[in-house]
CSV table of C-alpha atoms in Angstrom, one decimal:
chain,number,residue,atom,x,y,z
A,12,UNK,CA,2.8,-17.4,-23.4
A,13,UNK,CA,3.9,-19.7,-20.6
A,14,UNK,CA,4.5,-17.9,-17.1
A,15,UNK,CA,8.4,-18.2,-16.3
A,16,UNK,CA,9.5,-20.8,-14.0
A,17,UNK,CA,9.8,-19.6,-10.0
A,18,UNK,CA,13.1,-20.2,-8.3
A,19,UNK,CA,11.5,-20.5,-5.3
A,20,UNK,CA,14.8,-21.2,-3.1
A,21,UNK,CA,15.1,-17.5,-3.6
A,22,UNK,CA,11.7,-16.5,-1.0
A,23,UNK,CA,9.7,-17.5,1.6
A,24,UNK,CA,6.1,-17.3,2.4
A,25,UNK,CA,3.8,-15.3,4.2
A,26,UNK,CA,0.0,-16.3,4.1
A,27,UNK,CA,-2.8,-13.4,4.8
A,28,UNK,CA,-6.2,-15.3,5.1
A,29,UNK,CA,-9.0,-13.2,4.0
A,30,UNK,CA,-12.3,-12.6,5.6
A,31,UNK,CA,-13.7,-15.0,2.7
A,32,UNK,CA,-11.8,-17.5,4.2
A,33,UNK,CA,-9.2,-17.3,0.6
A,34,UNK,CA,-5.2,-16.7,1.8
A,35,UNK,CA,-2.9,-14.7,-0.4
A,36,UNK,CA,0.6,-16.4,-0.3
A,37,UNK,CA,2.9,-13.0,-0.7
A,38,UNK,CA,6.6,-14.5,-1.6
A,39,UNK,CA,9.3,-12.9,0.4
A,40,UNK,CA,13.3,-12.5,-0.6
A,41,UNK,CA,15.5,-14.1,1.5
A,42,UNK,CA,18.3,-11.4,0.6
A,43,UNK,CA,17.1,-7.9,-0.3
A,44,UNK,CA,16.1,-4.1,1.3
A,45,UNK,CA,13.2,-3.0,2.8
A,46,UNK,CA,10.6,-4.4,-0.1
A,47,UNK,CA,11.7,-7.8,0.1
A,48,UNK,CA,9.1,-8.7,3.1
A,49,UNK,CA,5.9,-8.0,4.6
A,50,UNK,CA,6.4,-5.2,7.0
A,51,UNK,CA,3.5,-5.1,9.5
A,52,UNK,CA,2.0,-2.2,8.6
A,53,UNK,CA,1.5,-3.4,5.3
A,54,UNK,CA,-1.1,-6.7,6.9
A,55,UNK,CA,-2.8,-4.4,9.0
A,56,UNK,CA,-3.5,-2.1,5.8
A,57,UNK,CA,-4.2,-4.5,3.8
A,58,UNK,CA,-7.1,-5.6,6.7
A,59,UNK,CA,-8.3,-2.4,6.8
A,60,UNK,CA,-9.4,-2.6,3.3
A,61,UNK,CA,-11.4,-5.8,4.1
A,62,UNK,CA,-13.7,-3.9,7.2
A,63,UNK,CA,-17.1,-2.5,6.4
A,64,UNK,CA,-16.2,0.8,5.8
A,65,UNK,CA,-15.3,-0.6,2.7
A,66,UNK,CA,-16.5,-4.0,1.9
A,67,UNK,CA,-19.8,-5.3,3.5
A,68,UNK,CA,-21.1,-8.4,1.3
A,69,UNK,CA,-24.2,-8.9,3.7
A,70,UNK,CA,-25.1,-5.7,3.1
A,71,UNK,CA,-23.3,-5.2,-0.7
A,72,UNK,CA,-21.1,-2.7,0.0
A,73,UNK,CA,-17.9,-2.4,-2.2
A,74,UNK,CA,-16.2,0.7,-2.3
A,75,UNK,CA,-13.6,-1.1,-4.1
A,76,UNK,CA,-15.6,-2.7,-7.5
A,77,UNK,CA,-14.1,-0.9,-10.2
A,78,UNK,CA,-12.2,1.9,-8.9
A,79,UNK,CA,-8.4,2.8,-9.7
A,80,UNK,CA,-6.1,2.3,-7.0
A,81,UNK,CA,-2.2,3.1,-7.5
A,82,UNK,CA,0.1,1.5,-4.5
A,83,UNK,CA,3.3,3.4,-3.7
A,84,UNK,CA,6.4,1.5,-2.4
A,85,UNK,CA,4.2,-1.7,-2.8
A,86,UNK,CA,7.2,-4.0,-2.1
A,87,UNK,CA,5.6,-7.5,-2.2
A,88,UNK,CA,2.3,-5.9,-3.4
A,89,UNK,CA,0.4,-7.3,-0.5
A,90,UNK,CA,-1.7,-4.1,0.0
A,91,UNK,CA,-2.6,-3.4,-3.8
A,92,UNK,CA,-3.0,-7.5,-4.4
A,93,UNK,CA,-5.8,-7.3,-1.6
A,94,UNK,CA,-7.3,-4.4,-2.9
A,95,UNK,CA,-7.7,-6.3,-6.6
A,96,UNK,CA,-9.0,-9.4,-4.8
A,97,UNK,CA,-11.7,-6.9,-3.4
A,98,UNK,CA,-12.9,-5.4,-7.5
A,99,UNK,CA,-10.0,-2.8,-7.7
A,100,UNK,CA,-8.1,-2.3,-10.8
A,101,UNK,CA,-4.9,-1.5,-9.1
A,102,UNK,CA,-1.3,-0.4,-10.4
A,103,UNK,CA,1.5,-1.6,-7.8
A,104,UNK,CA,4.7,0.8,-8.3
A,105,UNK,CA,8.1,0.5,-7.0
A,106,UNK,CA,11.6,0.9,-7.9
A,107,UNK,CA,13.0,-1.6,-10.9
A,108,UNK,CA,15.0,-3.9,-8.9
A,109,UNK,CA,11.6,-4.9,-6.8
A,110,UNK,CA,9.4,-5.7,-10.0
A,111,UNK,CA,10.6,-9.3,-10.0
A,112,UNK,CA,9.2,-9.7,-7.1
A,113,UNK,CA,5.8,-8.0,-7.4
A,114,UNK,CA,5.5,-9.5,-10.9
A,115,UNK,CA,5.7,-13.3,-9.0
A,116,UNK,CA,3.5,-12.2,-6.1
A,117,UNK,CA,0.7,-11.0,-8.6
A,118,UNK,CA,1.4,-14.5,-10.5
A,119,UNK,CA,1.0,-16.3,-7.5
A,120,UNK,CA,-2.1,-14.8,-6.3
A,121,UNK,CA,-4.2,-14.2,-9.8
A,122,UNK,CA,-6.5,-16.9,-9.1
A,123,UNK,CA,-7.9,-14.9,-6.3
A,124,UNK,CA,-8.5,-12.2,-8.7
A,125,UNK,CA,-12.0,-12.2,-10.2
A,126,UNK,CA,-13.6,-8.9,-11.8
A,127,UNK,CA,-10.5,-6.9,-10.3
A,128,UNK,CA,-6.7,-6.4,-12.0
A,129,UNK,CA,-3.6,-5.9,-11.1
A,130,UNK,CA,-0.1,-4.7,-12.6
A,131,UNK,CA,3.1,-3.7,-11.8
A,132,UNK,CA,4.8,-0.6,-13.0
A,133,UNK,CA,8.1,1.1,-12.4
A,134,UNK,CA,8.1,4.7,-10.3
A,135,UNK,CA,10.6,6.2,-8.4
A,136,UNK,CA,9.4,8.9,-6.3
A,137,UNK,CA,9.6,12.5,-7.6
A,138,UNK,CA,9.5,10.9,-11.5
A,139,UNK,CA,7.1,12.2,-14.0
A,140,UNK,CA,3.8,10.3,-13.7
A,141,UNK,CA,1.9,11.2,-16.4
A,142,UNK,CA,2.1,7.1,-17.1
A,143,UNK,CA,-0.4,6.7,-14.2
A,144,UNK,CA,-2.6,9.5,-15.4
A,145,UNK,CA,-5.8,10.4,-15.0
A,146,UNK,CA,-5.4,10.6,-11.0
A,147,UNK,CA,-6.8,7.5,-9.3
A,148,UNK,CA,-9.5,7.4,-6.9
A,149,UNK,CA,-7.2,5.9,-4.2
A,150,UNK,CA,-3.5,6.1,-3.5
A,151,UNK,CA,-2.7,3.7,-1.1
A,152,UNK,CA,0.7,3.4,0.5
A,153,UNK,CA,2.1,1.5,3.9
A,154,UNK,CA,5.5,1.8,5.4
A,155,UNK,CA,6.7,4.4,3.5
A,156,UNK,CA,8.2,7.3,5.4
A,157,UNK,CA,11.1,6.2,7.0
A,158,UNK,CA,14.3,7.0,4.7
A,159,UNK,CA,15.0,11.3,5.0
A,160,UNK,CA,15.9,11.7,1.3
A,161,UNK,CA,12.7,10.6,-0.1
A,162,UNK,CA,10.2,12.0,1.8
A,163,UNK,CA,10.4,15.4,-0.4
A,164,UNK,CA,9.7,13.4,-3.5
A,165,UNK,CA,7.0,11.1,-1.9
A,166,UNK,CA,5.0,14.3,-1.2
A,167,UNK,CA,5.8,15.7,-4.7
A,168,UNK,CA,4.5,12.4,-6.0
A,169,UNK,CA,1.1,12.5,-3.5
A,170,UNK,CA,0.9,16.2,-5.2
A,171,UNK,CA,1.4,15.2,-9.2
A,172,UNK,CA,-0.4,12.1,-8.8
A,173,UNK,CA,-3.2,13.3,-6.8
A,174,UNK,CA,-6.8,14.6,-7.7
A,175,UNK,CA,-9.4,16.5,-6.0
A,176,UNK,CA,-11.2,13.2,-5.4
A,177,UNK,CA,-8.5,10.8,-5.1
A,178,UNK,CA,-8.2,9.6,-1.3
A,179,UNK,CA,-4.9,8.7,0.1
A,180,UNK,CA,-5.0,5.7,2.1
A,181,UNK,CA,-2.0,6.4,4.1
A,182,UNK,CA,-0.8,3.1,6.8
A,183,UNK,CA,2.7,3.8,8.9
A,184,UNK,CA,4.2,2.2,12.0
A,185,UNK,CA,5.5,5.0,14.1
A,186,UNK,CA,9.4,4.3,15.2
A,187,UNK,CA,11.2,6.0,17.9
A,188,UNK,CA,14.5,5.2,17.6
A,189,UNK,CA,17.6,6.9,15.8
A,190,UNK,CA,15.9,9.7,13.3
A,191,UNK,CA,12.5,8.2,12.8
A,192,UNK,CA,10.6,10.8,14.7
A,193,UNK,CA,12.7,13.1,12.6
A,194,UNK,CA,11.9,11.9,9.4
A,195,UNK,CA,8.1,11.6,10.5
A,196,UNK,CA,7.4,15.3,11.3
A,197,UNK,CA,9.2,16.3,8.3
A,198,UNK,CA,7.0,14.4,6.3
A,199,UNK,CA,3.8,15.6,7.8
A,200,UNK,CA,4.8,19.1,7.9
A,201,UNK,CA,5.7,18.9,4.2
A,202,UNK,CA,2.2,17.0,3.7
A,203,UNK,CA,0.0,19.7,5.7
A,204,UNK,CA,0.8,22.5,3.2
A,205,UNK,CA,-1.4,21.0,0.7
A,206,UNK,CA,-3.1,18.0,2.2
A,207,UNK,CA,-5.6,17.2,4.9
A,208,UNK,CA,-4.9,14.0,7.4
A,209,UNK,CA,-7.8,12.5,9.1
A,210,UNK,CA,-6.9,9.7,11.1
A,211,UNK,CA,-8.6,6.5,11.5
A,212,UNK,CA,-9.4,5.3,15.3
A,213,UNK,CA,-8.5,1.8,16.1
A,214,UNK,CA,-12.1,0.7,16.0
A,215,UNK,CA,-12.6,1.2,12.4
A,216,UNK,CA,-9.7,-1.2,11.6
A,217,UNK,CA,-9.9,-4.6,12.0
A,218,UNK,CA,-10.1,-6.0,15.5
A,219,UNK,CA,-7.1,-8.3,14.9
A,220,UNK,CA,-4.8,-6.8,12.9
A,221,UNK,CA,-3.7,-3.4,14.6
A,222,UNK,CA,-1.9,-1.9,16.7
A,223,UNK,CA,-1.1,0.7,18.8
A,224,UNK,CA,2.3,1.4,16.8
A,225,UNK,CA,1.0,1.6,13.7
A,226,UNK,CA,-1.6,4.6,12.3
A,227,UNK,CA,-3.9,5.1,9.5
A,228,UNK,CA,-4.7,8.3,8.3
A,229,UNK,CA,-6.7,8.9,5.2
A,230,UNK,CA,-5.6,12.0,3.1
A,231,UNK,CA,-6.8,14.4,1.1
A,232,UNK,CA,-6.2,17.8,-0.7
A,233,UNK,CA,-6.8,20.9,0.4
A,234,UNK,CA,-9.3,22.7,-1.8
């Protein structure tokens, strides 16, 4: 079956070259929300995955070949589409009105995808999950805790999805305006009742892309 036709007057381009030297070209809406683009936080997660705490082909390290990896609010899919590149058999969700545009970013970029995978799937947070079932080894998710009303659901998500060996892979610029710090602490103090946050010092992530601004923290449940 043919792959539909692009209208690509509808997007524009944002190119994130890998360490191999490959570029994923991630398709941005020209009219949309929050998903339609590549936030920041999203390049500098999707970097981290590339350093050698994960992925070391001098010394063939891989923490990515063959594991399950489920992306929450993956927008473009930049994050989880770097992930596959790396091995990872990754499941990009988001809400139905963005899979048009995670379905042409995974088109776009499938070449780059060797002994990986990659689909899309619809979740909205707080929604049964039993669809993404058993839990993955990593949750990874950038840029998503800044609207009040979902950050209950997020963390129920985290919690139903979730194993006692899945690591959440957790990226987030920090915003001080308006209710942003608000929104924040809620979010962590709901996390902390049944997680663990570790976060990640700048020089673990890659030298270029990060920031002061914008934290990782890997996550965890509590025994």
């Amino acid at each position: 079956m043919a792959a539909p036709e692009i209208d690509n007057s509808k997007y524009f381009v944002r190119e994130i070259e890998k360490n191999d030297g490959c570029v994923l070209r991630m398709k941005q809406c020209y009219i949309g929300d929050v998903g339609c683009v590549v936030w920041d936080a999203a390049i500098v997660l999707a970097k981290y995955l590339e350093t050698k705490t994960f992925y070391d082909p001098s010394t063939g390290v891989n923490m990515w070949c063959g594991r399950t990896v489920v992306e929450l609010g993956a927008g473009t899919g930049v994050v989880g589409l770097m992930a596959a590149t790396l091995g990872a058999h990754v499941i990009v969700t988001d809400l139905e009105d963005l899979q048009s545009l995670l379905n042409v970013n995974i088109q776009e970029n499938q070449t780059l995808i060797q002994s990986g995978s990659i689909s899309a799937k619809v979740l909205k947070w707080g929604d049964d999950v039993s669809e993404l079932s058993p839990p993955p080894h990593y949750i990874i998710m950038a840029d998503c805790i800044y609207y009040e009303q979902s950050i209950g659901p997020l963390v129920e998500t985290l919690k139903q999805l979730s194993g006692p060996e899945t690591s959440i892979i957790c990226c987030y610029e920090q915003r001080t305006e308006g209710v942003n710090p608000e929104v924040e602490n809620k979010f962590f103090e709901l996390l902390q009742r049944n997680f663990i946050c570790e976060t990640i010092p700048s020089d673990k992530q890659d030298p270029e892309f990060s920031s002061p601004d914008i934290h990782i923290l890997h996550i965890r449940r509590k025994d």
